[in-house]
Every structure is written in C-alpha cells, then in structure tokens.
mmCIF file of C-alpha atoms in Angstrom:
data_model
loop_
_atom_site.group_PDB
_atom_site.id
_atom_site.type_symbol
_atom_site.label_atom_id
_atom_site.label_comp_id
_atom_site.label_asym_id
_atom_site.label_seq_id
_atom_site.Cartn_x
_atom_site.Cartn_y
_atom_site.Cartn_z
ATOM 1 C CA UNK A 1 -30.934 107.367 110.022
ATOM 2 C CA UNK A 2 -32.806 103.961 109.287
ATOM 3 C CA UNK A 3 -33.105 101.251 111.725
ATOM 4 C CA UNK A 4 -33.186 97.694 110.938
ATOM 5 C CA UNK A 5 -33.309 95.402 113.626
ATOM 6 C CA UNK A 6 -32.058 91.404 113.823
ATOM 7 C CA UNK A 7 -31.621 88.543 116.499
ATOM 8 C CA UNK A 8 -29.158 86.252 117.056
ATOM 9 C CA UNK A 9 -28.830 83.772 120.145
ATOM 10 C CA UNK A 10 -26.566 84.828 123.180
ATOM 11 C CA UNK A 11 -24.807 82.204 123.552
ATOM 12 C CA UNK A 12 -23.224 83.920 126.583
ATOM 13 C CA UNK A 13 -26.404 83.973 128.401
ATOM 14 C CA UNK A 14 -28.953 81.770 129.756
ATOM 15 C CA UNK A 15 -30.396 79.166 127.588
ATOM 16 C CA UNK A 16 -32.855 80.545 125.395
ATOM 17 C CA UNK A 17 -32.431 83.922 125.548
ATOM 18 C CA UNK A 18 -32.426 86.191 122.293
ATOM 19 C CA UNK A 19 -31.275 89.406 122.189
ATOM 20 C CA UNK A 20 -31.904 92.369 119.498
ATOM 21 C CA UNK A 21 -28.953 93.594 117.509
ATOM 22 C CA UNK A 22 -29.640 96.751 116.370
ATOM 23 C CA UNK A 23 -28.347 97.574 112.600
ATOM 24 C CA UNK A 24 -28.452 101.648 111.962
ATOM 25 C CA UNK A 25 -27.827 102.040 108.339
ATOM 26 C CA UNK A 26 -26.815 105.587 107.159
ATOM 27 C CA UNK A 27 -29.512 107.615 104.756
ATOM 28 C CA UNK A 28 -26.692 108.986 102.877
ATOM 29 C CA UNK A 29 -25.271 105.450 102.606
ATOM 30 C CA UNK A 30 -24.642 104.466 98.842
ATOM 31 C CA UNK A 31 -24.541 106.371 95.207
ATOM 32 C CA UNK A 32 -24.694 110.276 95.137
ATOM 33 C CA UNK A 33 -26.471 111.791 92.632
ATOM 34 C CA UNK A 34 -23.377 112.304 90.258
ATOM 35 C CA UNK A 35 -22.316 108.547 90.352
ATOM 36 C CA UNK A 36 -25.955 107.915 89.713
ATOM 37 C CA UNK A 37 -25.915 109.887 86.719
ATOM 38 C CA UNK A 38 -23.008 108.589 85.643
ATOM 39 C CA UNK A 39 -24.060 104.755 85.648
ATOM 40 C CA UNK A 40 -27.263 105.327 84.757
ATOM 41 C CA UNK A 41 -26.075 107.181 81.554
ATOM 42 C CA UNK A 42 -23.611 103.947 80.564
ATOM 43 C CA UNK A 43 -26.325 102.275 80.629
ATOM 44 C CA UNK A 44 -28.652 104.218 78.366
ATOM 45 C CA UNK A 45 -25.612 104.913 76.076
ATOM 46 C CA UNK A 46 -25.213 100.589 75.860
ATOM 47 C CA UNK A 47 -29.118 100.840 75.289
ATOM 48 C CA UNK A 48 -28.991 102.950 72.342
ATOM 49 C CA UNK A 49 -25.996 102.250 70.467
ATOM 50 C CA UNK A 50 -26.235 98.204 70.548
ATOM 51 C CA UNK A 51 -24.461 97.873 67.245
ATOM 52 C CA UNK A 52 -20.890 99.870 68.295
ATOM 53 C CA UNK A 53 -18.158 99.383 70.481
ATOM 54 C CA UNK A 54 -18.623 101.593 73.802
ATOM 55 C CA UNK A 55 -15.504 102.499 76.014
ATOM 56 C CA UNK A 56 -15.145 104.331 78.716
ATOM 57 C CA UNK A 57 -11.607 106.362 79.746
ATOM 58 C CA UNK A 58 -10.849 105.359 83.045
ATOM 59 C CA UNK A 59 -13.280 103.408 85.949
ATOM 60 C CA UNK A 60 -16.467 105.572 85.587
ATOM 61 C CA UNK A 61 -16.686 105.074 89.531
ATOM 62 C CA UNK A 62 -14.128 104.133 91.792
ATOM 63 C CA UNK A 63 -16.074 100.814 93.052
ATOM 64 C CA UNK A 64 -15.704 96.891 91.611
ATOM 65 C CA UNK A 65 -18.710 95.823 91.331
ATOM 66 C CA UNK A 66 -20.081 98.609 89.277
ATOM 67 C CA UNK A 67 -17.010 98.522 86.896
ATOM 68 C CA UNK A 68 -17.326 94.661 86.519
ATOM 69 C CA UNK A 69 -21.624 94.963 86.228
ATOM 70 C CA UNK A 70 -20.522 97.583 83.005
ATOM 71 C CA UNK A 71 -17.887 95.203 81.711
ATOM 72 C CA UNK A 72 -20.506 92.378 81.806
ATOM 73 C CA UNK A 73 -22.888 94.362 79.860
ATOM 74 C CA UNK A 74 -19.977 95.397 77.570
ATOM 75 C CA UNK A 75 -18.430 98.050 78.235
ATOM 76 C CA UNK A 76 -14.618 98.660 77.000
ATOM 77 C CA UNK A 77 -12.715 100.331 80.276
ATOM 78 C CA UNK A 78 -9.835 101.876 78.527
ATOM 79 C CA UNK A 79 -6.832 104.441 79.631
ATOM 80 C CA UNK A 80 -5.929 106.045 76.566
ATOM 81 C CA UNK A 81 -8.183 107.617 74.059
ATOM 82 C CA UNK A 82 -6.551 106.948 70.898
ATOM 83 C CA UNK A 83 -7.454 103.396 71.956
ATOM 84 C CA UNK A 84 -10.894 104.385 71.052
ATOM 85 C CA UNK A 85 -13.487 103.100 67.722
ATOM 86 C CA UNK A 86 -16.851 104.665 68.212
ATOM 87 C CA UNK A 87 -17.548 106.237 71.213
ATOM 88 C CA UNK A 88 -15.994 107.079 74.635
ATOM 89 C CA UNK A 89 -17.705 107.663 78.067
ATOM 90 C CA UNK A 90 -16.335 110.516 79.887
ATOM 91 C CA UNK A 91 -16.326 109.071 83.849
ATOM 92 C CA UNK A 92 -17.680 110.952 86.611
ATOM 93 C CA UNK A 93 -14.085 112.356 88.143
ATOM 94 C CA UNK A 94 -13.806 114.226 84.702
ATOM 95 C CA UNK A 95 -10.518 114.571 82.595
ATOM 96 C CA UNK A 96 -7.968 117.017 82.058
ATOM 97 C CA UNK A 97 -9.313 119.590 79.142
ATOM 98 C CA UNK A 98 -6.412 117.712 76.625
ATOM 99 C CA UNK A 99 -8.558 114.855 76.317
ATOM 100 C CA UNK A 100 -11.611 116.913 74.597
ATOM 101 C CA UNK A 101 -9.174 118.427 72.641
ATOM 102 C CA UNK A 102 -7.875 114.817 71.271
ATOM 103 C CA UNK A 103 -11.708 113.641 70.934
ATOM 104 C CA UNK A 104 -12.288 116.450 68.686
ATOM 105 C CA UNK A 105 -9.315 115.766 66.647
ATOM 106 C CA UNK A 106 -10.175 112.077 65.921
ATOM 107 C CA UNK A 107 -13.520 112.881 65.570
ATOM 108 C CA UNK A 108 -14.147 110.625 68.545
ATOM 109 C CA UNK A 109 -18.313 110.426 69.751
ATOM 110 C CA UNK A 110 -17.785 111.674 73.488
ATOM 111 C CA UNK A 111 -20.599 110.864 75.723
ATOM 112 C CA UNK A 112 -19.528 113.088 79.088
ATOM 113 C CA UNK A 113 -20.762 112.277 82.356
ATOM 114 C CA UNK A 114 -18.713 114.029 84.692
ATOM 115 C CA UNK A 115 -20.320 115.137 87.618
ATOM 116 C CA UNK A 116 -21.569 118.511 87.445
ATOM 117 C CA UNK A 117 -19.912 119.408 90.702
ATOM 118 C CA UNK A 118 -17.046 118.467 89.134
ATOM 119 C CA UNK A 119 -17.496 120.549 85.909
ATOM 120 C CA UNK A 120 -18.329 123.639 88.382
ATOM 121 C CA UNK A 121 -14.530 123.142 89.874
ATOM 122 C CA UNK A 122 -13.036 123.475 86.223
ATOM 123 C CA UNK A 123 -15.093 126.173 85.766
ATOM 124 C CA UNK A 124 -13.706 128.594 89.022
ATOM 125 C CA UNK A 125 -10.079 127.130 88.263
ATOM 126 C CA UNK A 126 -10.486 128.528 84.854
ATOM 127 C CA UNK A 127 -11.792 131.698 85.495
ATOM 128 C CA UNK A 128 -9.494 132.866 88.513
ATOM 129 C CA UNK A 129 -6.594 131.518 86.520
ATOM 130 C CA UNK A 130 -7.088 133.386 84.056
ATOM 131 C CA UNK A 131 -7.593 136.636 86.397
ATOM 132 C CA UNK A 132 -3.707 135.780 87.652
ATOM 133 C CA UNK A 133 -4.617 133.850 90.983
ATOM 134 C CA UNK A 134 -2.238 131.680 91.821
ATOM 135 C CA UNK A 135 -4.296 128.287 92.838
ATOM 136 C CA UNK A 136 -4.096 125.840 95.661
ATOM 137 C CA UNK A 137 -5.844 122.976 95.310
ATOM 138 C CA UNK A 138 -7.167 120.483 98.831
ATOM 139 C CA UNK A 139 -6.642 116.903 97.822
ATOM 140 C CA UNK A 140 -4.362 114.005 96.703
ATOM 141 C CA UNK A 141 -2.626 115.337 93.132
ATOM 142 C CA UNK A 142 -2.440 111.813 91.583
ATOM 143 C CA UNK A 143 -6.363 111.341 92.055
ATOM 144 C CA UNK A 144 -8.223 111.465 89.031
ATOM 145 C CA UNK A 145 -10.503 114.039 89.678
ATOM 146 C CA UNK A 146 -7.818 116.744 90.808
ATOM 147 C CA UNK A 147 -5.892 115.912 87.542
ATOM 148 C CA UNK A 148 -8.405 116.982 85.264
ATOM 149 C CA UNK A 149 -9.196 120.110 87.687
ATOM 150 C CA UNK A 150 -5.407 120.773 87.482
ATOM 151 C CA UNK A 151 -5.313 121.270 83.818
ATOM 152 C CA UNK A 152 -7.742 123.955 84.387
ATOM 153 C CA UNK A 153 -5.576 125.581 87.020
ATOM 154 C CA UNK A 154 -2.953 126.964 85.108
ATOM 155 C CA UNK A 155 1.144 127.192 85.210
ATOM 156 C CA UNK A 156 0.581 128.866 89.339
ATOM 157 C CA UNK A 157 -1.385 126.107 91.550
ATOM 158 C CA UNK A 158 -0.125 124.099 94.074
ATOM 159 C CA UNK A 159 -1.788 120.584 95.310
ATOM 160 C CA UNK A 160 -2.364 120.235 99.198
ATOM 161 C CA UNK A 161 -3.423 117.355 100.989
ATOM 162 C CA UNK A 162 -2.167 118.120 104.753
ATOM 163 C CA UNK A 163 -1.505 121.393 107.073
ATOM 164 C CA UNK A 164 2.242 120.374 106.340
ATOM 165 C CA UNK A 165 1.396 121.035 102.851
ATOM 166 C CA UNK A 166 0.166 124.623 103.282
ATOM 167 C CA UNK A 167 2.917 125.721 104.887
ATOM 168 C CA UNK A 168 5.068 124.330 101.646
ATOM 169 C CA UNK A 169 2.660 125.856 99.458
ATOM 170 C CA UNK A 170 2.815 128.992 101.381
ATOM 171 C CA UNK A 171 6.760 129.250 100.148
ATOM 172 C CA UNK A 172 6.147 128.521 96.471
ATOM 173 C CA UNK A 173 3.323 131.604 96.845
ATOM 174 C CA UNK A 174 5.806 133.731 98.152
ATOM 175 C CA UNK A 175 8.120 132.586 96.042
ATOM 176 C CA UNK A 176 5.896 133.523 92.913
ATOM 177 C CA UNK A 177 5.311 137.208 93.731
ATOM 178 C CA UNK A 178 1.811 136.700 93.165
ATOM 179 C CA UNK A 179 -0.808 138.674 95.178
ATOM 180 C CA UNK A 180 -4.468 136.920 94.952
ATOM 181 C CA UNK A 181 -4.732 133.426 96.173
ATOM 182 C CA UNK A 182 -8.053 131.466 95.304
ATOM 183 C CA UNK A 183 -8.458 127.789 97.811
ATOM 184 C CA UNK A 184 -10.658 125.131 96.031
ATOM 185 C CA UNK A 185 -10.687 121.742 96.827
ATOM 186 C CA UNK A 186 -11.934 118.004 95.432
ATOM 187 C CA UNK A 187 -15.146 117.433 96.078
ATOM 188 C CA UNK A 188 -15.125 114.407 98.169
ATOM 189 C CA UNK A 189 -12.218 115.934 100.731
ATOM 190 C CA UNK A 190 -12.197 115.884 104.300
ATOM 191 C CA UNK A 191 -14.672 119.065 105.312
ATOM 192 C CA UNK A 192 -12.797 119.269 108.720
ATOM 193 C CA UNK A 193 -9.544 119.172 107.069
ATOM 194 C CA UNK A 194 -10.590 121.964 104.763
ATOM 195 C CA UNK A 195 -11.621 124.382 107.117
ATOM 196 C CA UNK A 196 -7.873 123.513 108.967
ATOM 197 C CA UNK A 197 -6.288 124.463 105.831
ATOM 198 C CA UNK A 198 -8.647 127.584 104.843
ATOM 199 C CA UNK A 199 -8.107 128.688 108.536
ATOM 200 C CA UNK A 200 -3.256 128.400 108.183
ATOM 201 C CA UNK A 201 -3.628 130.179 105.169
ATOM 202 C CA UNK A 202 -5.970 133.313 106.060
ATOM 203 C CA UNK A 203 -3.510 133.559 109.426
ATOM 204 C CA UNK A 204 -0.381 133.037 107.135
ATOM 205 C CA UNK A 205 -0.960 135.118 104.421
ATOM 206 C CA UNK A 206 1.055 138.186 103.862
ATOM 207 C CA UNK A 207 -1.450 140.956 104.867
ATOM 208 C CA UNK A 208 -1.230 142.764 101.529
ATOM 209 C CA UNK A 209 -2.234 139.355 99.739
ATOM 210 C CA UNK A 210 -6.089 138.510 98.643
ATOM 211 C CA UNK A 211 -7.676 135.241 99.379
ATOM 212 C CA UNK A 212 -10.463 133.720 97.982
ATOM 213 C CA UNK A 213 -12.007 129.955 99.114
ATOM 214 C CA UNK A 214 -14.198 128.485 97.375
ATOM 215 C CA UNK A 215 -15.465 125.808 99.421
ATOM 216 C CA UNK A 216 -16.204 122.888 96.380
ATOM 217 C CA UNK A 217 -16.653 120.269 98.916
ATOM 218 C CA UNK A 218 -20.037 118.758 97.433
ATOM 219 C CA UNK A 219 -23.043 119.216 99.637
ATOM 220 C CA UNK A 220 -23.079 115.245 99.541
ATOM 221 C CA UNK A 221 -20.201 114.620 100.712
ATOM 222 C CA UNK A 222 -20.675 117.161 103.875
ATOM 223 C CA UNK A 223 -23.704 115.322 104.819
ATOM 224 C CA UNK A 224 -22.006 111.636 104.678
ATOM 225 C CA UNK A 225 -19.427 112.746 106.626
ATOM 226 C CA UNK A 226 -21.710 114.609 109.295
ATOM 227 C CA UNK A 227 -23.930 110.875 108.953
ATOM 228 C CA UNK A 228 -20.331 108.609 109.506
ATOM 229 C CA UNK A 229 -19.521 110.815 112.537
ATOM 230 C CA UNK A 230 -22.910 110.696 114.204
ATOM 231 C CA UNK A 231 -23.510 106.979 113.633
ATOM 232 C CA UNK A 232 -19.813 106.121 114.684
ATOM 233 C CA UNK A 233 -20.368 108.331 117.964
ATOM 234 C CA UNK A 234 -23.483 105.808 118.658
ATOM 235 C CA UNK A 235 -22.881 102.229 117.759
ATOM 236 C CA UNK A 236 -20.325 99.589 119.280
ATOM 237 C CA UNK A 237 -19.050 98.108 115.782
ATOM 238 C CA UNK A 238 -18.917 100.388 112.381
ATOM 239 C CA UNK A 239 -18.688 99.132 108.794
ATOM 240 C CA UNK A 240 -17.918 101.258 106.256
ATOM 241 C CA UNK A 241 -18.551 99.569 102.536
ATOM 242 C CA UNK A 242 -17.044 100.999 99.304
ATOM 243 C CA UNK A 243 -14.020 100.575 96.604
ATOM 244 C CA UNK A 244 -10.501 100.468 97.728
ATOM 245 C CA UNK A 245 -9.551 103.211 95.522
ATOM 246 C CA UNK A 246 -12.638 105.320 96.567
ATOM 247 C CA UNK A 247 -11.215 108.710 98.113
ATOM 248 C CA UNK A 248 -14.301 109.423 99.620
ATOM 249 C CA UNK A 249 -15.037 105.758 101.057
ATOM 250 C CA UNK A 250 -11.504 106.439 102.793
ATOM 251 C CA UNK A 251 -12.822 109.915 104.241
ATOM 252 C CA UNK A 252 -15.377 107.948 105.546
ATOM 253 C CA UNK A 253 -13.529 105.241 107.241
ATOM 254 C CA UNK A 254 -10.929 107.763 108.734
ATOM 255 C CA UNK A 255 -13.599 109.706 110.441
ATOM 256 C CA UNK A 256 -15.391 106.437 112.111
ATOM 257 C CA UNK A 257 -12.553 105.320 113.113
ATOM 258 C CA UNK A 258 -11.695 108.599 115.203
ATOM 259 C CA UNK A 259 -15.560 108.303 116.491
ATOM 260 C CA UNK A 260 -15.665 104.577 117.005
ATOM 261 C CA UNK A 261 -12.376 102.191 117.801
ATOM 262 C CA UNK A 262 -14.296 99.333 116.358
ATOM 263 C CA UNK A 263 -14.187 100.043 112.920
ATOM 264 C CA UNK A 264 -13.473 98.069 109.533
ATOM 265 C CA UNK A 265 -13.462 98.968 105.727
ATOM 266 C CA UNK A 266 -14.729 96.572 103.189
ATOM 267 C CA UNK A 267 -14.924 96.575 99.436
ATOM 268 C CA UNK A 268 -18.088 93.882 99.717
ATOM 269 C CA UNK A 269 -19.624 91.286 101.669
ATOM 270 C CA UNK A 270 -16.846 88.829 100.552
ATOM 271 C CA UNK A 271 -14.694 90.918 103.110
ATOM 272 C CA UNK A 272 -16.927 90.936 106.053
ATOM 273 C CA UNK A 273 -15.831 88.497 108.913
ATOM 274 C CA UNK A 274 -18.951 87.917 110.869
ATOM 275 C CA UNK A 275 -16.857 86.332 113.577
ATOM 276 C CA UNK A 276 -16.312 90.238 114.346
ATOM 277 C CA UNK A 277 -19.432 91.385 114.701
ATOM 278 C CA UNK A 278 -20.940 89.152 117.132
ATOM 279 C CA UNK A 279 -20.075 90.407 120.489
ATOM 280 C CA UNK A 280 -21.392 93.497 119.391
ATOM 281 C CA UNK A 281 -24.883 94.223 120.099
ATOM 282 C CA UNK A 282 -25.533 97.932 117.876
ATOM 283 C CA UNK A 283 -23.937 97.767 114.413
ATOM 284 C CA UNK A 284 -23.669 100.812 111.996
ATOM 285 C CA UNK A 285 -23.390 100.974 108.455
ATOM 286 C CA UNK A 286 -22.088 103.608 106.151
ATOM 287 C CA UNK A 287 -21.435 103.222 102.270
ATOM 288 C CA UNK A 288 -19.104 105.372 100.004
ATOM 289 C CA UNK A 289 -20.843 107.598 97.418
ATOM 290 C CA UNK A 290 -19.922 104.841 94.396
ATOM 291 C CA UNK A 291 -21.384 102.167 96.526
ATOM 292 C CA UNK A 292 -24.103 100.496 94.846
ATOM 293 C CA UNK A 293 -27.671 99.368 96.744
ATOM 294 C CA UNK A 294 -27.010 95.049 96.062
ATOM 295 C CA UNK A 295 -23.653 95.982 97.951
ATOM 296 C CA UNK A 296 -24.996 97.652 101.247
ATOM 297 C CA UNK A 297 -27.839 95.106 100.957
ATOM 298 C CA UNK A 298 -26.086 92.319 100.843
ATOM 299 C CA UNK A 299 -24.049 93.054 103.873
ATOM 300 C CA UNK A 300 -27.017 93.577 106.085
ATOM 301 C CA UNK A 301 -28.414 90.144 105.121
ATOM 302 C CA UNK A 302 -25.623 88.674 105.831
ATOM 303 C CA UNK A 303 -25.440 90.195 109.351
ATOM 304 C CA UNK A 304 -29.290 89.513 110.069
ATOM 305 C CA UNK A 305 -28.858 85.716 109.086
#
C-alpha cells in the first residue's frame, strides 16, 4: 500500500494545533493491464490512421472520463456495426462471435482489443461446449462481457449471479439430462462469491454428474479485492473511485462497505463532498480497474488541500 500523508487544522482542538491525516492509496488502485491495452491501442489506432473515421462498438471501458478523453480525440462510440465506414475498435469486454462474423462480411477493418483474459473465457466456453458440457456462467447476463462469452457457450449454459441462482440453475441441469457441468465466471466477479457458488454446486450435484470450475476470475481482480478489504479493515473513511457502470468498481465498493461502514462510491472528484471526510483522521482510497491515474489523482489533491 502507498502512504501519502496531509494536514488540515483541528478545529476541534486547541488553537493551533495540526493534526496528520493519513491518505493510504491502494497499489492496485487504477487501470489493469487489459484496460491499459485497450486505451493505449485507441490511441495508436487514432495515431496511425489520421485520415479515416475510427469507431469503436460499445464504451471501450466502462469509465467517463476515458470514453469522453477518446471522443475528444475523435473517436466514433457506436452500438451497431453496420453503423460502421472504415474501421471499428473491438472494446476490452469483447463481443459475441456474430459481430466478427458481420465485420468479415462488410469487409469492415477490425482493430480488437479485448482483453486477453477475456479471449481465454471464449476460448474454455468453446471448447467444453463443444465436448457437451452444459455451462454455468458467475455474473450479471446483461453485462457486456458475459454476452459475448455467452455466444461462445452454446444452446446448454445458464447465467448465475447469486447462491439463489445456483439452486435455479441446478433444476434446468437436471432438467437437461446432461452429465458434465463446467463453472466459469466474468472476470471481474466477486472471488468470495465464486467460491460460495463453486462450493452449492460440488455439494448439490447428482453424484454420478462431472464438474469442472474453471476459476476465470482475473488475477487482477483477486488482488484489488484482497487490497479493498485490507485497506477498508484499516482506515476510518473509504473512497472507492470508478464508472457507474463499472462491474468491478461495484465489487469493490460492496466489499468496503462490509469492511468499513464509512464508505462512498464516486465516478470523479466532482462527486466527492469534502464536508465528509473531515472528521476523519485515516482516509483510504481504492480505484476500479478502468479508473484512469488524473482521476485517483485528482481526488487526493483535493483531499490534501
């Protein structure tokens, strides 16, 4: 963890008197390597192909001020590719396997940065699928990233997001006769909810079934969440920073709030209300993995000033 330390008068105490408030800012705090990649490659892409219209099929990241610092530099953030001229930026959730079939057709340029943890989900979906495993799948169905896993899932897969879940999922398994069950899961999912749902299944499992997990949690994401949960379990007031629409930014907030009472979410400094902090003497800070650097940055400043 890094330390930064501030002071700030206490206006409670006697006159004159400064006291230290300690800011503990998480190492993991901020992009991952596979929204790195991802931003970093829009902006080589705008680099090299100044003369043609770039879009890109969905938010590459789920945060605003990266989407809006891409738009600026111009950028085309689009939901359908047959909206599409030149060429089209694949985001870093990935896309159901249709949409490279549609690229191909239309002889649309594709420029793919999915996350490779990502493309190593679509991969394992594929392959068990096709050995007759019926699938289930940890996460929330509607998020981007499991939608393009889904497609590689096949007809037999069923999205969970809870332990209620498993135990529905759990009837449509017995329901399809089928005998070899493989568990994956989105990469930026709860690791303690995982293990919950790994652990109903193996217990509720017909004996004369096979299961599989494949724990695709990225290592990344483990370590944030380890970070959030240590930090929360030591400071008096936690801020977690990231997009509204970030999954993994609410995994974050969900688990310092459990370790810490004192705990808000904000998209950016524009949300932070200062008038909360300051009876708080030990601050911590954690950032979602499509944070970027100005964002985190500019909250501490704002804090130490």
């Amino acid at each position: 963890m890094e330390f930064v330390h501030s002071t700030w008068s206490n206006n409670g105490g006697k006159e004159g008197m400064r006291l230290y408030m300690e800011i503990i800012v998480g190492k993991t705090a901020g992009f991952c390597y596979g929204v790195n990649r991802a931003v970093e490659g829009c902006k080589k892409v705008l680099e090299e192909n100044k003369e043609k219209s770039i879009c890109c099929l969905g938010e590459i990241v789920h945060n605003k001020t990266v989407v809006e610092d891409l738009k600026k530099d111009g950028i085309k953030f689009i939901d359908n590719i047959s909206d599409v001229k030149d060429i089209t930026i694949i985001r870093a959730h990935g896309v159901p396997k249709v949409v490279y079939e549609e690229a191909e057709n239309n002889n649309v340029e594709i420029k793919d940065f999915t996350c490779p943890n990502v493309l190593k989900i679509h991969d394992i979906a594929k392959k068990y699928a096709d050995d007759g495993y019926f699938i289930v799948l940890c996460g929330d169905k509607k998020h981007p990233e499991n939608i393009g896993t889904l497609s590689y899932c096949g007809k037999n897969v069923y999205v969970v997001n809870n332990d209620k879940d498993v135990f529905k999922a759990l009837e449509v398994i017995e329901k399809s006769g089928i005998k070899k069950v493989l568990l994956i899961s989105q990469t930026t999912f709860s690791v303690e909810k995982y293990f919950i749902i790994r652990e109903i299944l193996g217990n509720e499992l017909n004996r004369d079934i096979e299961f599989v997990s494949e724990n695709t949690i990225c290592n990344a994401t483990e370590l944030r969440q380890d970070e959030t949960k240590k930090i929360a379990s030591d400071v008096d007031f936690m801020i977690i920073i990231g997009g509204k629409n970030s999954s993994n930014t609410q995994k974050l907030f969900d688990i310092a709030k459990s370790n810490c009472k004192n705990t808000v979410c904000i998209e950016n400094v524009d949300d932070l209300d200062i008038s909360n902090i300051k009876s708080f003497n030990k601050i911590g800070i954690m950032a979602g993995a499509s944070t970027p650097k100005k964002d985190i940055d500019e909250v501490i400043n704002k804090i130490e000033k």
